[in-house]
Structures are given as structure tokens and as C-alpha cells.
Amino acid sequence: MINTVALVAALTATGASPVDQLDSWVDQRWASAALVRVEDDTGTRAHAAGEARVDGHFRIGSVTKTFVATVVLQLVDEGRVRLDDPIARYVDGVPRGGEITVRQVLSHSSGLYDYAHGEGWSTNRWRGAERFRHHEPRQLLDEAFRHPSHFDPGTSWRYSNTNYVVAGALVERVTGRPYGVEVTDRIVKPLGLRHTSVPGDRPGLPRPHARGYTEVDGRLVDATLMNPSLDWAAGEMISTAGDLNRFLDALLGGRLTSPSALAEMRTTTPTGSIFAYGLGLQRYDLPCGRSVWGHGGELIGYLTYAVRSDDGRRATLSYNPLPGEVPAEAVIGLFSDVFCPA
């Protein structure tokens, strides 16, 4: 068995670069492919390992939530939504919708059951031929709402994809347009994110892209193709490292919302995990004492972390995990090398 803690300690002690670390992930068969792109005022540094390319497309999973939350906060800036309104004002049929606020939906403090916990309802698990099936957002909500809530609204925290299906429904109710069109017209096009898309029922990714794999009955299966409508506004989007870095730089640099809206997004709740959660933003506190802001995301065969520090340095990591998996310590070690002083 590999001593992963010792490996990470050795990498950081010798000053191993993110380049060396990504190559080691592929060599150790923790991942079939990996890429990282780091940008700041001094320039851009990028590397790919395995079958990945630095300009490759990948499924960003829950990083989609940051795009959706940004649109909701823009609607708040426009006076069309209020964070402390009950969600029932915007979305019909939400259990206890008169008590749950928009803020609690975006911060995962609503208590709503996560529909993705049900068998066959998660894009993080192999679903065979079912992975090409179309799902309507209302089906996802119906599956969630037939379960009792995890807790009373605002009394605790629990990550639930249901919250961002509700947030997507809010965007559509308020604007009268598909949430993906709002994301595209408000964020993707103005920022020139030419490689970012909301795929809907399209099962493939634009080229170039690395393939994603999963293990089924002891053998590797190509899981690249799938219909991501099962994730909808909670995680269906596709992007590249360059586009995600540009998006986070614009958002956290104050170019997409008002200062007050951004401050709301950065007001966090402890989660008991490696991050604190705001409104569609995660804050990761690194071992050196510095913090970075962004979001992680996972769909079967693809894992992504896109983050930015307050000095403007941003980094996006995407990799295609194998059954051995990349240890959490290795991911934290890589970002520590990127963002922490030597």
C-alpha cells in the first residue's frame, strides 16, 4: 500500500512543482489524466499529464453552482430577488417553502433532501444505459420532495444538489428564460468564455478532452458519454481551465456583482469539512494559513477544483480519477505549492 502522507510530505519537502505532482498521480495510477493552469500578474503556467491537454474540456460538475449563484445575486442587485424572501415566492411546491429563504437555498442550509442520494439518481455513479436518459428538473425536485427534510431551515448545514435545482427554477421563474440562457448571456458571453457550455441533453464533450473512467465489476469502463440533465443547474456545465480561471477572476474581482452581493457570497458557514460554504462559493483554508475561494465539482470520471486567492492568483485543476483515487492530502499539497509562500 502506498504511504500517501509520506509521498505528499516528500513532494513538498523537496519543492516538487505541481508539474511533478501531476505526473506522479498518473504514474501511481491514481488518475488517467490531469491538468492544472495557474495564472497571476506574472503570467500563465500550465501542465497536463496522461491523456489530458492543457486546453482540454471537462465536466465541471458542481462548479456550475457558482455560475448559478452568481446569476441569482445579479437578480438581487437588480431588485428582482431578495435573499431573505421565502423561496415559495419564486418556486412552487418546495416543502416548507414559506420558511426556507433564498439565502438558505444558496448556502445549503435549507435542510432539503438531496435527490442525488437515491439509487440511480446520481451522476457520480455508474448508471449503465440509464446514463443517456433525459430528466426534467421537476422530476429531480419530485424525487427530493418525497423525502423528509434533513433539518429545520437555517438550523444546520448539509450539501444538497436539490438546492441548486431550486435555484435554477428560481432563475427561470423570475426571468422567464432557461437558466442556461441566463448563465450564457450574463456570464459566458460577456467574459468571452468560448469553451464553456450548458450542454443539456448532449452526451459528449467538445474536443479536445480526456476520457473519464469508472470501475464496474472490477474492470474499468469508459464513462465519458452521458446525458448530464440529471444534474441540471446543480452540475451539468462543461468548461476549460482557462475559462474557469477567467470566470473566478471576474467574479472575485468584483466585475460580475455589486460589492454587497459579493460580500454576501463570501459570508460562510462552517461545514465540518475541508471548506466553509458561502453562497455558491467554497473557502478552502490551506495549511500555510492562506485561504482560496472557488468551488469543487465531480461527475463520474471527472473531478475539478477552481480557486482564486485574494491577491489575484487563480488555479484550476481537473483530473480523471482511477479506482485508486488521488488522496485528499495530495490535492491540498498541490494547492499549497501554488498559493503558499516557499
Short mmCIF file of C-alpha atoms in Angstrom, two decimals:
data_model
loop_
_atom_site.label_atom_id
_atom_site.label_comp_id
_atom_site.label_asym_id
_atom_site.label_seq_id
_atom_site.Cartn_x
_atom_site.Cartn_y
_atom_site.Cartn_z
CA MET A 1 0.00 0.00 0.00
CA ILE A 2 1.28 3.47 -0.90
CA ASN A 3 2.03 5.73 2.05
CA THR A 4 0.25 8.77 0.61
CA VAL A 5 1.03 11.08 3.52
CA ALA A 6 4.73 10.28 3.22
CA LEU A 7 4.58 10.85 -0.54
CA VAL A 8 2.98 14.26 -0.17
CA ALA A 9 5.45 15.20 2.56
CA ALA A 10 8.33 14.18 0.32
CA LEU A 11 6.97 16.17 -2.62
CA THR A 12 6.51 19.34 -0.61
CA ALA A 13 9.77 18.97 1.30
CA THR A 14 11.76 18.76 -1.93
CA GLY A 15 9.91 21.65 -3.51
CA ALA A 16 8.27 19.44 -6.12
CA SER A 17 6.25 21.53 -8.54
CA PRO A 18 2.61 20.92 -9.45
CA VAL A 19 4.00 19.58 -12.73
CA ASP A 20 5.91 16.85 -10.88
CA GLN A 21 2.91 16.10 -8.71
CA LEU A 22 0.50 15.62 -11.63
CA ASP A 23 2.96 13.30 -13.33
CA SER A 24 3.21 11.30 -10.10
CA TRP A 25 -0.59 10.97 -9.91
CA VAL A 26 -0.62 9.35 -13.34
CA ASP A 27 2.48 7.25 -12.58
CA GLN A 28 0.86 5.96 -9.37
CA ARG A 29 -2.33 5.25 -11.37
CA TRP A 30 -4.40 7.47 -9.14
CA ALA A 31 -5.63 9.26 -12.29
CA SER A 32 -5.65 8.53 -16.00
CA ALA A 33 -5.16 12.20 -16.84
CA ALA A 34 -4.71 15.53 -15.07
CA LEU A 35 -4.20 19.17 -15.94
CA VAL A 36 -3.56 22.37 -13.99
CA ARG A 37 -3.44 26.01 -15.07
CA VAL A 38 -2.12 28.74 -12.79
CA GLU A 39 -2.42 32.44 -13.65
CA ASP A 40 -1.41 35.70 -11.99
CA ASP A 41 0.14 39.03 -12.88
CA THR A 42 3.42 37.33 -13.78
CA GLY A 43 1.90 35.09 -16.43
CA THR A 44 0.41 31.66 -17.02
CA ARG A 45 1.80 28.24 -16.14
CA ALA A 46 0.02 25.10 -17.29
CA HIS A 47 0.76 21.39 -17.43
CA ALA A 48 -1.05 18.25 -18.47
CA ALA A 49 -0.30 14.62 -17.65
CA GLY A 50 -1.59 11.37 -19.10
CA GLU A 51 -4.03 11.85 -21.96
CA ALA A 52 -5.05 15.35 -20.84
CA ARG A 53 -4.25 18.58 -22.71
CA VAL A 54 -3.89 21.96 -21.05
CA ASP A 55 -6.63 23.34 -23.33
CA GLY A 56 -8.86 20.32 -22.79
CA HIS A 57 -12.57 20.44 -21.99
CA PHE A 58 -14.01 18.67 -18.95
CA ARG A 59 -17.22 18.32 -16.99
CA ILE A 60 -17.08 20.85 -14.14
CA GLY A 61 -19.82 19.30 -12.00
CA SER A 62 -20.73 21.44 -9.02
CA VAL A 63 -18.62 24.39 -10.14
CA THR A 64 -21.84 25.00 -12.08
CA LYS A 65 -23.33 26.10 -8.75
CA THR A 66 -21.06 29.15 -8.65
CA PHE A 67 -22.36 30.28 -12.06
CA VAL A 68 -25.97 29.81 -10.92
CA ALA A 69 -25.42 31.61 -7.61
CA THR A 70 -23.81 34.50 -9.48
CA VAL A 71 -26.92 34.89 -11.66
CA VAL A 72 -29.16 34.83 -8.57
CA LEU A 73 -27.04 37.55 -6.93
CA GLN A 74 -27.24 39.61 -10.11
CA LEU A 75 -31.03 39.34 -9.84
CA VAL A 76 -30.69 40.52 -6.24
CA ASP A 77 -28.68 43.51 -7.48
CA GLU A 78 -31.46 44.25 -9.95
CA GLY A 79 -34.08 44.23 -7.19
CA ARG A 80 -35.90 41.23 -8.69
CA VAL A 81 -34.98 38.81 -5.89
CA ARG A 82 -34.34 39.27 -2.18
CA LEU A 83 -32.09 36.87 -0.31
CA ASP A 84 -34.30 36.73 2.76
CA ASP A 85 -37.54 36.20 0.88
CA PRO A 86 -39.18 32.78 1.30
CA ILE A 87 -38.34 30.54 -1.63
CA ALA A 88 -42.09 29.90 -2.06
CA ARG A 89 -42.31 33.40 -3.55
CA TYR A 90 -40.33 32.16 -6.56
CA VAL A 91 -40.64 28.35 -6.75
CA ASP A 92 -43.85 26.36 -6.23
CA GLY A 93 -44.09 23.12 -4.30
CA VAL A 94 -40.98 23.38 -2.09
CA PRO A 95 -41.71 21.69 1.27
CA ARG A 96 -41.71 24.38 3.98
CA GLY A 97 -41.15 26.86 1.18
CA GLY A 98 -42.69 29.60 3.29
CA GLU A 99 -39.91 29.14 5.87
CA ILE A 100 -36.89 28.42 3.65
CA THR A 101 -35.22 31.56 2.33
CA VAL A 102 -33.37 32.13 -0.93
CA ARG A 103 -30.20 32.60 1.14
CA GLN A 104 -30.67 29.19 2.79
CA VAL A 105 -31.10 27.55 -0.61
CA LEU A 106 -27.83 29.04 -1.91
CA SER A 107 -25.92 28.26 1.29
CA HIS A 108 -27.15 24.65 1.67
CA SER A 109 -28.81 25.46 5.00
CA SER A 110 -32.36 24.75 3.78
CA GLY A 111 -32.43 21.15 5.01
CA LEU A 112 -33.88 19.92 1.70
CA TYR A 113 -33.16 16.26 0.93
CA ASP A 114 -30.55 15.65 -1.78
CA TYR A 115 -32.26 13.82 -4.63
CA ALA A 116 -28.84 12.51 -5.77
CA HIS A 117 -28.69 10.22 -2.73
CA GLY A 118 -31.30 7.94 -4.23
CA GLU A 119 -30.29 4.85 -6.22
CA GLY A 120 -29.99 5.76 -9.89
CA TRP A 121 -30.23 9.50 -9.21
CA SER A 122 -26.53 10.42 -9.09
CA THR A 123 -24.20 11.30 -11.97
CA ASN A 124 -21.28 10.29 -9.73
CA ARG A 125 -22.20 6.61 -10.02
CA TRP A 126 -22.40 4.26 -13.00
CA ARG A 127 -25.94 4.03 -14.38
CA GLY A 128 -25.43 1.84 -17.45
CA ALA A 129 -27.78 2.67 -20.32
CA GLU A 130 -29.75 4.93 -17.98
CA ARG A 131 -26.93 7.48 -18.20
CA PHE A 132 -28.37 8.62 -21.57
CA ARG A 133 -31.86 9.23 -20.21
CA HIS A 134 -33.33 12.76 -20.20
CA HIS A 135 -34.52 14.18 -16.89
CA GLU A 136 -36.77 17.17 -16.38
CA PRO A 137 -35.91 19.48 -13.44
CA ARG A 138 -39.35 18.80 -11.98
CA GLN A 139 -38.53 15.08 -11.81
CA LEU A 140 -35.45 15.87 -9.71
CA LEU A 141 -37.50 18.03 -7.37
CA ASP A 142 -40.28 15.45 -7.10
CA GLU A 143 -37.71 12.83 -6.10
CA ALA A 144 -36.24 15.16 -3.46
CA PHE A 145 -39.55 16.38 -2.09
CA ARG A 146 -40.94 12.90 -1.43
CA HIS A 147 -38.30 12.57 1.32
CA PRO A 148 -38.42 14.41 4.65
CA SER A 149 -36.05 17.32 5.14
CA HIS A 150 -32.79 16.68 6.96
CA PHE A 151 -33.37 19.50 9.48
CA ASP A 152 -35.37 22.64 10.14
CA PRO A 153 -34.46 25.51 7.77
CA GLY A 154 -31.45 27.50 8.95
CA THR A 155 -30.59 25.23 11.88
CA SER A 156 -27.73 23.27 10.30
CA TRP A 157 -25.74 22.76 7.10
CA ARG A 158 -25.81 19.90 4.61
CA TYR A 159 -24.75 19.87 0.98
CA SER A 160 -27.74 19.11 -1.24
CA ASN A 161 -27.89 19.26 -5.02
CA THR A 162 -31.62 19.86 -4.67
CA ASN A 163 -30.87 23.41 -3.53
CA TYR A 164 -29.37 24.34 -6.88
CA VAL A 165 -32.13 22.71 -8.89
CA VAL A 166 -34.41 25.01 -6.87
CA ALA A 167 -32.06 27.94 -7.60
CA GLY A 168 -32.21 27.17 -11.33
CA ALA A 169 -36.00 27.08 -11.13
CA LEU A 170 -35.93 30.46 -9.36
CA VAL A 171 -33.87 31.96 -12.20
CA GLU A 172 -36.32 30.64 -14.76
CA ARG A 173 -39.38 31.85 -12.84
CA VAL A 174 -38.00 35.37 -12.38
CA THR A 175 -36.53 35.86 -15.86
CA GLY A 176 -38.91 33.77 -17.94
CA ARG A 177 -35.96 32.18 -19.73
CA PRO A 178 -33.99 28.91 -19.33
CA TYR A 179 -31.36 29.17 -16.61
CA GLY A 180 -28.67 28.15 -19.13
CA VAL A 181 -29.56 31.08 -21.37
CA GLU A 182 -29.24 33.44 -18.40
CA VAL A 183 -25.84 31.96 -17.48
CA THR A 184 -24.72 32.30 -21.08
CA ASP A 185 -25.96 35.85 -21.65
CA ARG A 186 -24.93 37.22 -18.26
CA ILE A 187 -21.57 35.48 -17.75
CA VAL A 188 -20.32 33.28 -20.57
CA LYS A 189 -20.67 35.72 -23.47
CA PRO A 190 -19.64 38.94 -21.66
CA LEU A 191 -16.48 37.28 -20.34
CA GLY A 192 -15.65 35.61 -23.64
CA LEU A 193 -15.73 32.11 -22.18
CA ARG A 194 -15.65 30.49 -25.62
CA HIS A 195 -15.13 26.98 -24.26
CA THR A 196 -17.84 27.00 -21.59
CA SER A 197 -21.25 25.50 -22.27
CA VAL A 198 -24.51 24.31 -20.73
CA PRO A 199 -24.91 21.01 -22.61
CA GLY A 200 -28.48 19.99 -21.79
CA ASP A 201 -29.04 16.56 -23.35
CA ARG A 202 -25.80 16.48 -25.37
CA PRO A 203 -23.87 13.39 -24.19
CA GLY A 204 -20.40 14.31 -25.44
CA LEU A 205 -17.75 16.95 -24.77
CA PRO A 206 -16.10 19.30 -27.27
CA ARG A 207 -12.63 18.30 -28.41
CA PRO A 208 -10.04 18.07 -27.09
CA HIS A 209 -10.97 16.24 -23.90
CA ALA A 210 -9.65 13.42 -21.78
CA ARG A 211 -11.88 10.41 -21.22
CA GLY A 212 -13.39 9.66 -17.83
CA TYR A 213 -13.48 6.19 -16.33
CA THR A 214 -15.15 4.29 -13.54
CA GLU A 215 -14.86 0.76 -12.18
CA VAL A 216 -17.72 -1.67 -12.83
CA ASP A 217 -17.49 -5.25 -11.56
CA GLY A 218 -13.73 -4.99 -11.19
CA ARG A 219 -12.98 -3.54 -14.63
CA LEU A 220 -12.54 -0.03 -15.98
CA VAL A 221 -15.40 1.33 -18.08
CA ASP A 222 -15.34 4.45 -20.24
CA ALA A 223 -17.86 6.82 -18.63
CA THR A 224 -17.17 9.85 -20.82
CA LEU A 225 -20.52 9.96 -22.59
CA MET A 226 -23.63 10.73 -20.55
CA ASN A 227 -26.70 12.94 -20.53
CA PRO A 228 -26.00 15.47 -17.75
CA SER A 229 -29.60 16.68 -17.42
CA LEU A 230 -29.76 14.62 -14.21
CA ASP A 231 -27.57 17.34 -12.66
CA TRP A 232 -29.12 20.32 -14.47
CA ALA A 233 -28.34 23.60 -12.60
CA ALA A 234 -26.57 21.64 -9.86
CA GLY A 235 -23.72 20.46 -12.08
CA GLU A 236 -24.17 19.97 -15.83
CA MET A 237 -21.73 22.51 -17.28
CA ILE A 238 -18.57 21.92 -19.35
CA SER A 239 -15.56 24.25 -19.42
CA THR A 240 -11.77 24.55 -19.57
CA ALA A 241 -9.15 25.61 -17.04
CA GLY A 242 -8.57 28.90 -18.83
CA ASP A 243 -12.26 29.77 -18.85
CA LEU A 244 -12.77 28.87 -15.18
CA ASN A 245 -9.79 30.99 -14.16
CA ARG A 246 -11.23 33.92 -16.11
CA PHE A 247 -14.68 33.44 -14.55
CA LEU A 248 -13.38 33.33 -10.96
CA ASP A 249 -11.12 36.31 -11.56
CA ALA A 250 -14.09 38.33 -12.80
CA LEU A 251 -16.40 37.20 -10.00
CA LEU A 252 -14.00 37.59 -7.09
CA GLY A 253 -12.51 40.70 -8.64
CA GLY A 254 -15.91 42.37 -8.36
CA ARG A 255 -16.82 42.56 -12.05
CA LEU A 256 -19.98 40.43 -12.04
CA THR A 257 -21.93 41.64 -8.99
CA SER A 258 -22.10 44.62 -6.66
CA PRO A 259 -19.65 44.71 -3.74
CA SER A 260 -22.51 43.99 -1.32
CA ALA A 261 -23.65 40.96 -3.30
CA LEU A 262 -20.12 39.59 -3.45
CA ALA A 263 -19.79 40.11 0.31
CA GLU A 264 -22.94 38.01 0.76
CA MET A 265 -21.46 35.26 -1.41
CA ARG A 266 -18.30 35.28 0.71
CA THR A 267 -20.14 35.07 4.05
CA THR A 268 -19.54 31.46 5.02
CA THR A 269 -20.92 28.75 7.26
CA PRO A 270 -18.66 26.08 8.83
CA THR A 271 -19.29 22.67 7.30
CA GLY A 272 -17.07 20.36 9.31
CA SER A 273 -15.09 19.50 6.16
CA ILE A 274 -12.10 20.97 4.32
CA PHE A 275 -14.11 24.02 3.24
CA ALA A 276 -16.51 26.64 4.58
CA TYR A 277 -19.51 27.44 2.40
CA GLY A 278 -20.91 30.80 1.34
CA LEU A 279 -23.49 31.41 -1.39
CA GLY A 280 -22.22 29.23 -4.22
CA LEU A 281 -18.63 29.70 -3.06
CA GLN A 282 -16.34 27.46 -1.03
CA ARG A 283 -13.47 28.81 1.06
CA TYR A 284 -10.51 26.47 1.44
CA ASP A 285 -8.08 27.26 4.26
CA LEU A 286 -4.62 25.99 3.33
CA PRO A 287 -2.08 24.66 5.86
CA CYS A 288 0.05 27.81 5.49
CA GLY A 289 -2.81 29.99 6.77
CA ARG A 290 -3.86 31.40 3.40
CA SER A 291 -7.36 30.95 2.01
CA VAL A 292 -8.60 30.47 -1.53
CA TRP A 293 -12.13 30.83 -2.89
CA GLY A 294 -13.95 28.87 -5.56
CA HIS A 295 -15.69 25.52 -5.87
CA GLY A 296 -15.06 21.85 -6.46
CA GLY A 297 -17.06 19.64 -8.76
CA GLU A 298 -17.46 15.98 -9.65
CA LEU A 299 -19.28 14.00 -12.30
CA ILE A 300 -18.39 10.38 -12.90
CA GLY A 301 -14.91 10.26 -14.45
CA TYR A 302 -14.13 13.94 -13.81
CA LEU A 303 -13.00 15.94 -10.75
CA THR A 304 -12.42 19.70 -10.79
CA TYR A 305 -11.24 22.38 -8.36
CA ALA A 306 -11.26 26.02 -9.46
CA VAL A 307 -10.00 28.57 -6.92
CA ARG A 308 -8.58 32.09 -6.57
CA SER A 309 -6.73 33.87 -3.79
CA ASP A 310 -7.44 37.49 -2.91
CA ASP A 311 -4.13 38.62 -4.44
CA GLY A 312 -5.49 37.56 -7.84
CA ARG A 313 -3.70 34.27 -8.35
CA ARG A 314 -6.07 31.65 -9.71
CA ALA A 315 -5.70 27.96 -10.41
CA THR A 316 -7.89 25.29 -11.92
CA LEU A 317 -7.16 21.61 -11.51
CA SER A 318 -9.03 18.92 -13.41
CA TYR A 319 -8.27 15.22 -13.32
CA ASN A 320 -9.81 11.91 -14.28
CA PRO A 321 -9.66 9.64 -11.23
CA LEU A 322 -8.95 5.92 -11.33
CA PRO A 323 -10.17 3.48 -8.63
CA GLY A 324 -7.05 4.13 -6.54
CA GLU A 325 -8.13 7.79 -6.27
CA VAL A 326 -5.96 10.85 -5.63
CA PRO A 327 -5.63 11.28 -1.85
CA ALA A 328 -7.05 14.49 -0.41
CA GLU A 329 -3.62 15.23 1.03
CA ALA A 330 -2.17 15.29 -2.48
CA VAL A 331 -4.75 17.80 -3.70
CA ILE A 332 -4.16 20.07 -0.71
CA GLY A 333 -0.41 19.66 -1.22
CA LEU A 334 -0.68 20.77 -4.83
CA PHE A 335 -2.68 23.90 -3.99
CA SER A 336 -0.34 24.67 -1.11
CA ASP A 337 2.57 24.66 -3.57
CA VAL A 338 0.63 27.02 -5.83
CA PHE A 339 -0.61 29.52 -3.25
CA CYS A 340 1.65 29.31 -0.19
CA PRO A 341 4.98 31.15 0.10
CA ALA A 342 8.04 28.93 -0.15
#
